Amino acid sequence: MDKGIIKLQGSIDLLKKEFQKNLTVTVKHGPIPSQHKEQLKHKLDSLASNVEWGEEHVRLVVTEEKKIPSVNRLFTSLDIDVYRIQVYEPSLEEIFLNTGKEEAVPLHSQDAV
């Protein structure tokens, strides 16, 4: 609640799902062969947004969870080892701390948090 107005309502899973429309994914990978770098960059840009490159990882944002296997297949199709794929999920504390910064999120559920 904020000034008597319910900002969020719903089950924990529903709140997390609604709050995080975009998924931040980090892929820890092995060496990228030089002949595949441009192809990988181009295809990742078509699958995701906000692609950030590190030396042994790439962080990107996808709009749907079902795009994550496509990202994995892209790396493996180019013979690039994938060591780990991590999806960032906000904690309930982060959701509630950020709630006052945005408009109320209309959630329809009988469970209230």
Coordinates of N, CA, C and O in Angstrom, one line a residue:
M1 N 0.8 -1.2 0.0 CA 0.0 0.0 0.0 C 0.9 1.2 0.0 O 1.9 1.2 0.6
D2 N 0.4 2.3 -0.6 CA 1.1 3.5 -0.7 C 0.0 4.6 -0.6 O -0.8 4.8 -1.4
K3 N 0.0 5.3 0.6 CA -1.0 6.4 0.8 C -2.4 5.9 0.7 O -3.3 6.5 0.1
G4 N -2.6 4.6 1.2 CA -4.0 4.0 1.2 C -4.4 3.4 -0.1 O -5.5 2.9 -0.2
I5 N -3.5 3.4 -1.1 CA -3.8 2.8 -2.4 C -3.0 1.5 -2.5 O -1.8 1.4 -2.3
I6 N -3.7 0.4 -2.8 CA -3.1 -0.9 -3.1 C -2.3 -0.8 -4.4 O -2.9 -0.6 -5.4
K7 N -1.0 -1.0 -4.3 CA -0.2 -1.0 -5.5 C 0.0 -2.3 -6.1 O 0.2 -2.4 -7.3
L8 N 0.1 -3.4 -5.3 CA 0.3 -4.7 -5.8 C -0.6 -5.7 -5.1 O -0.8 -5.6 -3.9
Q9 N -1.1 -6.6 -5.8 CA -2.0 -7.6 -5.2 C -1.9 -8.9 -6.1 O -1.9 -8.8 -7.3
G10 N -1.7 -10.0 -5.4 CA -1.7 -11.3 -6.1 C -0.8 -12.3 -5.4 O -0.2 -12.0 -4.4
S11 N -0.7 -13.5 -6.0 CA 0.2 -14.5 -5.4 C 1.7 -14.1 -5.6 O 1.9 -13.2 -6.5
I12 N 2.6 -14.7 -4.9 CA 4.0 -14.3 -5.0 C 4.4 -14.6 -6.4 O 5.1 -13.8 -7.0
D13 N 4.1 -15.8 -7.0 CA 4.5 -16.1 -8.4 C 3.9 -15.1 -9.4 O 4.6 -14.7 -10.3
L14 N 2.7 -14.7 -9.2 CA 2.0 -13.7 -10.1 C 2.7 -12.4 -10.0 O 2.9 -11.7 -11.0
L15 N 3.0 -11.9 -8.8 CA 3.7 -10.7 -8.6 C 5.1 -10.6 -9.3 O 5.4 -9.7 -10.0
K16 N 5.8 -11.7 -9.1 CA 7.1 -11.8 -9.8 C 7.0 -11.8 -11.3 O 7.7 -11.1 -12.0
K17 N 6.1 -12.5 -11.8 CA 5.9 -12.6 -13.2 C 5.4 -11.3 -13.8 O 5.9 -10.9 -14.8
E18 N 4.5 -10.6 -13.1 CA 4.0 -9.3 -13.6 C 5.1 -8.2 -13.5 O 5.2 -7.4 -14.4
F19 N 5.9 -8.3 -12.4 CA 6.9 -7.3 -12.2 C 8.0 -7.4 -13.2 O 8.5 -6.4 -13.7
Q20 N 8.4 -8.6 -13.6 CA 9.5 -8.8 -14.4 C 9.1 -9.2 -15.8 O 9.1 -10.4 -16.2
K21 N 8.7 -8.3 -16.6 CA 8.2 -8.6 -18.0 C 9.4 -9.0 -18.8 O 9.3 -9.8 -19.7
N22 N 10.6 -8.5 -18.6 CA 11.8 -8.8 -19.3 C 12.7 -9.6 -18.4 O 12.8 -9.3 -17.2
L23 N 13.3 -10.7 -19.0 CA 14.2 -11.5 -18.2 C 15.7 -11.2 -18.5 O 16.0 -11.2 -19.7
T24 N 16.5 -11.0 -17.5 CA 17.9 -10.7 -17.7 C 18.6 -12.1 -17.6 O 18.4 -12.8 -16.6
V25 N 19.3 -12.4 -18.6 CA 19.9 -13.7 -18.7 C 21.4 -13.5 -18.9 O 21.9 -12.7 -19.7
T26 N 22.2 -14.3 -18.1 CA 23.7 -14.3 -18.2 C 24.1 -15.7 -18.7 O 23.7 -16.7 -18.1
V27 N 24.9 -15.7 -19.8 CA 25.4 -16.9 -20.3 C 26.9 -16.9 -20.1 O 27.6 -16.1 -20.7
K28 N 27.4 -17.9 -19.3 CA 28.9 -18.0 -19.2 C 29.3 -19.0 -20.2 O 28.7 -20.1 -20.3
H29 N 30.3 -18.6 -21.0 CA 30.6 -19.5 -22.2 C 32.1 -19.6 -22.3 O 32.9 -18.9 -21.7
G30 N 32.5 -20.6 -23.2 CA 33.9 -20.8 -23.5 C 34.4 -19.8 -24.6 O 33.6 -18.9 -25.0
P31 N 35.6 -20.0 -25.1 CA 36.1 -19.2 -26.1 C 35.2 -19.2 -27.4 O 34.7 -20.2 -27.8
I32 N 35.1 -18.0 -28.0 CA 34.3 -17.8 -29.2 C 35.3 -17.8 -30.4 O 36.1 -16.9 -30.4
P33 N 35.2 -18.7 -31.3 CA 36.1 -18.7 -32.4 C 35.9 -17.4 -33.2 O 34.8 -17.0 -33.4
S34 N 37.0 -16.8 -33.6 CA 36.9 -15.5 -34.3 C 36.0 -15.5 -35.5 O 35.3 -14.6 -35.8
Q35 N 35.9 -16.7 -36.2 CA 35.1 -16.7 -37.4 C 33.6 -16.7 -37.1 O 32.8 -16.5 -38.0
H36 N 33.2 -16.9 -35.8 CA 31.8 -16.9 -35.4 C 31.4 -15.7 -34.6 O 30.2 -15.6 -34.3
K37 N 32.3 -14.8 -34.3 CA 31.9 -13.7 -33.4 C 30.8 -12.8 -34.0 O 29.9 -12.5 -33.4
E38 N 31.0 -12.4 -35.3 CA 30.0 -11.5 -35.9 C 28.7 -12.2 -36.1 O 27.6 -11.5 -35.8
Q39 N 28.7 -13.4 -36.4 CA 27.4 -14.2 -36.6 C 26.7 -14.3 -35.3 O 25.5 -14.1 -35.2
L40 N 27.5 -14.6 -34.2 CA 26.9 -14.7 -32.9 C 26.3 -13.4 -32.4 O 25.1 -13.3 -32.0
K41 N 27.0 -12.3 -32.6 CA 26.5 -11.0 -32.2 C 25.3 -10.6 -33.0 O 24.3 -10.1 -32.4
H42 N 25.2 -10.8 -34.3 CA 24.1 -10.5 -35.1 C 22.9 -11.3 -34.7 O 21.8 -10.7 -34.5
K43 N 23.0 -12.6 -34.4 CA 21.9 -13.4 -34.1 C 21.4 -13.1 -32.7 O 20.2 -13.2 -32.4
L44 N 22.3 -12.8 -31.7 CA 21.9 -12.5 -30.4 C 21.1 -11.2 -30.4 O 20.1 -11.0 -29.7
D45 N 21.5 -10.2 -31.2 CA 20.8 -9.0 -31.3 C 19.4 -9.2 -31.8 O 18.5 -8.4 -31.5
S46 N 19.2 -10.2 -32.6 CA 17.8 -10.5 -33.1 C 16.9 -11.2 -32.1 O 15.7 -11.2 -32.1
L47 N 17.6 -11.9 -31.2 CA 16.8 -12.7 -30.1 C 16.6 -11.9 -28.9 O 15.6 -12.1 -28.1
A48 N 17.5 -10.9 -28.6 CA 17.5 -10.2 -27.3 C 17.8 -8.7 -27.5 O 18.1 -8.3 -28.5
S49 N 17.6 -8.0 -26.3 CA 18.0 -6.6 -26.3 C 19.1 -6.4 -25.2 O 19.3 -7.3 -24.4
N50 N 19.6 -5.2 -25.2 CA 20.6 -4.8 -24.2 C 21.7 -5.9 -24.0 O 22.0 -6.3 -22.9
V51 N 22.3 -6.3 -25.1 CA 23.3 -7.3 -25.1 C 24.6 -6.7 -24.6 O 25.1 -5.7 -25.2
E52 N 25.2 -7.2 -23.5 CA 26.4 -6.7 -23.0 C 27.4 -7.9 -23.0 O 27.2 -8.9 -22.5
W53 N 28.6 -7.6 -23.5 CA 29.6 -8.6 -23.7 C 30.7 -8.5 -22.6 O 31.2 -7.4 -22.4
G54 N 31.0 -9.6 -22.0 CA 32.2 -9.7 -21.1 C 33.2 -10.6 -21.7 O 32.9 -11.1 -22.8
E55 N 34.3 -10.9 -21.1 CA 35.3 -11.7 -21.7 C 34.8 -13.2 -21.7 O 35.1 -13.8 -22.7
E56 N 34.1 -13.6 -20.7 CA 33.7 -15.0 -20.7 C 32.2 -15.2 -20.5 O 31.7 -16.2 -20.1
H57 N 31.5 -14.1 -20.6 CA 30.0 -14.1 -20.5 C 29.4 -13.1 -21.3 O 30.0 -12.1 -21.8
V58 N 28.1 -13.3 -21.5 CA 27.3 -12.3 -22.2 C 26.0 -12.1 -21.4 O 25.4 -13.1 -20.9
R59 N 25.5 -10.9 -21.2 CA 24.3 -10.6 -20.4 C 23.3 -10.0 -21.4 O 23.7 -9.1 -22.2
L60 N 22.1 -10.5 -21.4 CA 21.1 -10.0 -22.4 C 19.7 -10.0 -21.7 O 19.5 -10.6 -20.7
V61 N 18.8 -9.4 -22.4 CA 17.4 -9.3 -21.9 C 16.5 -9.9 -23.0 O 16.6 -9.5 -24.2
V62 N 15.7 -10.9 -22.6 CA 14.7 -11.5 -23.5 C 13.3 -11.2 -22.9 O 13.1 -11.0 -21.7
T63 N 12.4 -11.2 -23.8 CA 11.0 -10.8 -23.5 C 10.2 -12.0 -23.1 O 9.1 -11.9 -22.5
E64 N 10.7 -13.2 -23.4 CA 10.0 -14.5 -23.1 C 10.9 -15.5 -22.7 O 12.0 -15.7 -23.2
E65 N 10.5 -16.3 -21.7 CA 11.4 -17.4 -21.2 C 11.7 -18.4 -22.3 O 12.8 -19.0 -22.3
K66 N 10.8 -18.6 -23.2 CA 11.0 -19.6 -24.3 C 12.1 -19.2 -25.3 O 12.5 -20.0 -26.1
K67 N 12.6 -18.0 -25.2 CA 13.8 -17.6 -26.0 C 15.1 -18.1 -25.5 O 16.1 -18.2 -26.2
I68 N 15.1 -18.5 -24.2 CA 16.4 -18.9 -23.6 C 16.9 -20.2 -24.2 O 18.1 -20.2 -24.5
P69 N 16.1 -21.2 -24.5 CA 16.7 -22.4 -25.2 C 17.3 -22.0 -26.6 O 18.3 -22.6 -27.0
S70 N 16.7 -21.0 -27.3 CA 17.2 -20.6 -28.6 C 18.6 -19.9 -28.4 O 19.5 -20.1 -29.3
V71 N 18.8 -19.2 -27.3 CA 20.1 -18.6 -27.1 C 21.1 -19.7 -26.8 O 22.2 -19.7 -27.4
N72 N 20.7 -20.7 -26.1 CA 21.6 -21.9 -25.8 C 22.0 -22.6 -27.1 O 23.1 -22.9 -27.4
R73 N 20.9 -22.9 -27.9 CA 21.2 -23.5 -29.2 C 22.1 -22.7 -30.1 O 22.9 -23.3 -30.9
L74 N 22.0 -21.4 -30.1 CA 22.8 -20.6 -30.9 C 24.3 -20.8 -30.6 O 25.1 -21.0 -31.4
F75 N 24.6 -20.8 -29.3 CA 26.0 -21.0 -28.8 C 26.5 -22.3 -29.2 O 27.6 -22.5 -29.8
T76 N 25.7 -23.4 -29.0 CA 26.1 -24.7 -29.2 C 26.2 -25.0 -30.7 O 27.1 -25.8 -31.2
S77 N 25.4 -24.4 -31.5 CA 25.4 -24.6 -33.0 C 26.7 -24.0 -33.6 O 27.2 -24.4 -34.6
L78 N 27.3 -23.1 -32.9 CA 28.6 -22.5 -33.3 C 29.8 -23.1 -32.6 O 30.9 -22.5 -32.6
D79 N 29.6 -24.2 -32.0 CA 30.6 -25.0 -31.2 C 31.2 -24.1 -30.1 O 32.4 -24.2 -29.9
I80 N 30.4 -23.4 -29.4 CA 30.8 -22.6 -28.3 C 30.3 -23.2 -27.1 O 29.0 -23.4 -26.9
D81 N 31.1 -23.6 -26.1 CA 30.7 -24.3 -24.9 C 29.9 -23.3 -24.0 O 30.3 -22.2 -23.9
V82 N 28.8 -23.8 -23.5 CA 28.0 -23.1 -22.5 C 28.2 -23.7 -21.2 O 27.9 -24.9 -21.0
Y83 N 28.8 -23.0 -20.2 CA 29.0 -23.5 -18.9 C 27.9 -23.3 -17.9 O 27.6 -24.1 -17.1
R84 N 27.2 -22.2 -18.1 CA 26.1 -21.8 -17.2 C 25.2 -20.8 -17.8 O 25.6 -19.9 -18.5
I85 N 23.9 -21.0 -17.6 CA 22.9 -19.9 -17.9 C 22.1 -19.6 -16.7 O 21.6 -20.4 -16.0
Q86 N 22.2 -18.3 -16.3 CA 21.5 -17.8 -15.1 C 20.5 -16.8 -15.5 O 20.7 -15.9 -16.3
V87 N 19.3 -16.9 -14.9 CA 18.2 -16.0 -15.1 C 18.0 -15.2 -13.8 O 17.8 -15.8 -12.8
Y88 N 18.1 -13.9 -13.9 CA 17.9 -13.0 -12.7 C 16.4 -13.0 -12.4 O 15.6 -12.7 -13.3
E89 N 16.1 -13.3 -11.1 CA 14.7 -13.1 -10.7 C 14.7 -12.2 -9.5 O 15.5 -12.4 -8.5
P90 N 13.9 -11.2 -9.5 CA 13.9 -10.2 -8.4 C 13.3 -10.9 -7.1 O 12.5 -11.7 -7.2
S91 N 13.8 -10.4 -6.0 CA 13.3 -10.9 -4.7 C 12.0 -10.1 -4.4 O 11.7 -9.1 -5.0
L92 N 11.2 -10.6 -3.5 CA 10.0 -9.8 -3.1 C 10.3 -8.5 -2.6 O 9.6 -7.5 -2.8
E93 N 11.5 -8.4 -1.9 CA 11.9 -7.1 -1.3 C 12.1 -6.1 -2.5 O 11.7 -4.9 -2.4
E94 N 12.8 -6.5 -3.5 CA 13.1 -5.7 -4.7 C 11.8 -5.2 -5.4 O 11.6 -4.1 -5.8
I95 N 10.8 -6.2 -5.5 CA 9.5 -5.8 -6.1 C 8.8 -4.7 -5.3 O 8.4 -3.7 -5.8
F96 N 8.8 -4.9 -4.0 CA 8.1 -3.9 -3.1 C 8.8 -2.6 -3.0 O 8.2 -1.6 -3.0
L97 N 10.2 -2.6 -3.0 CA 10.9 -1.4 -3.0 C 10.7 -0.6 -4.3 O 10.7 0.6 -4.3
N98 N 10.6 -1.3 -5.4 CA 10.4 -0.6 -6.7 C 8.9 -0.3 -7.0 O 8.7 0.4 -8.0
T99 N 8.0 -0.8 -6.2 CA 6.6 -0.6 -6.5 C 6.2 0.9 -6.5 O 5.5 1.4 -7.3
G100 N 6.7 1.7 -5.6 CA 6.4 3.1 -5.5 C 6.9 3.9 -6.6 O 6.5 5.0 -6.8
K101 N 7.8 3.4 -7.4 CA 8.5 4.1 -8.4 C 7.7 4.1 -9.7 O 7.9 4.8 -10.7
E102 N 6.7 3.2 -9.8 CA 5.9 3.0 -11.0 C 4.4 3.1 -10.7 O 4.0 3.1 -9.5
E103 N 3.6 3.0 -11.7 CA 2.2 3.0 -11.5 C 1.8 1.7 -10.9 O 2.5 0.7 -11.0
A104 N 0.7 1.6 -10.3 CA 0.2 0.4 -9.7 C 0.0 -0.7 -10.8 O -0.4 -0.4 -11.9
V105 N 0.4 -1.9 -10.5 CA 0.3 -3.0 -11.4 C -1.0 -3.7 -11.2 O -1.2 -4.3 -10.1
P106 N -1.9 -3.7 -12.2 CA -3.2 -4.4 -12.0 C -3.0 -5.9 -12.1 O -2.7 -6.4 -13.1
L107 N -3.2 -6.6 -11.0 CA -3.1 -8.0 -11.0 C -4.4 -8.6 -10.5 O -5.0 -8.0 -9.5
H108 N -4.8 -9.6 -11.1 CA -6.1 -10.2 -10.7 C -5.9 -11.6 -10.1 O -5.6 -12.5 -10.8
S109 N -6.0 -11.7 -8.8 CA -5.9 -12.9 -8.1 C -6.6 -12.8 -6.8 O -6.8 -11.8 -6.2
Q110 N -7.0 -14.0 -6.3 CA -7.7 -13.9 -5.0 C -6.7 -13.9 -3.8 O -7.1 -13.6 -2.7
D111 N -5.5 -14.2 -4.1 CA -4.4 -14.2 -3.1 C -3.9 -12.8 -3.0 O -3.4 -12.3 -4.0
A112 N -3.9 -12.2 -1.9 CA -3.3 -10.9 -1.7 C -2.0 -11.0 -0.9 O -1.9 -11.7 0.0
V113 N -1.0 -10.2 -1.3 CA 0.3 -10.2 -0.6 C 0.4 -8.9 0.2 O 0.1 -7.8 -0.3

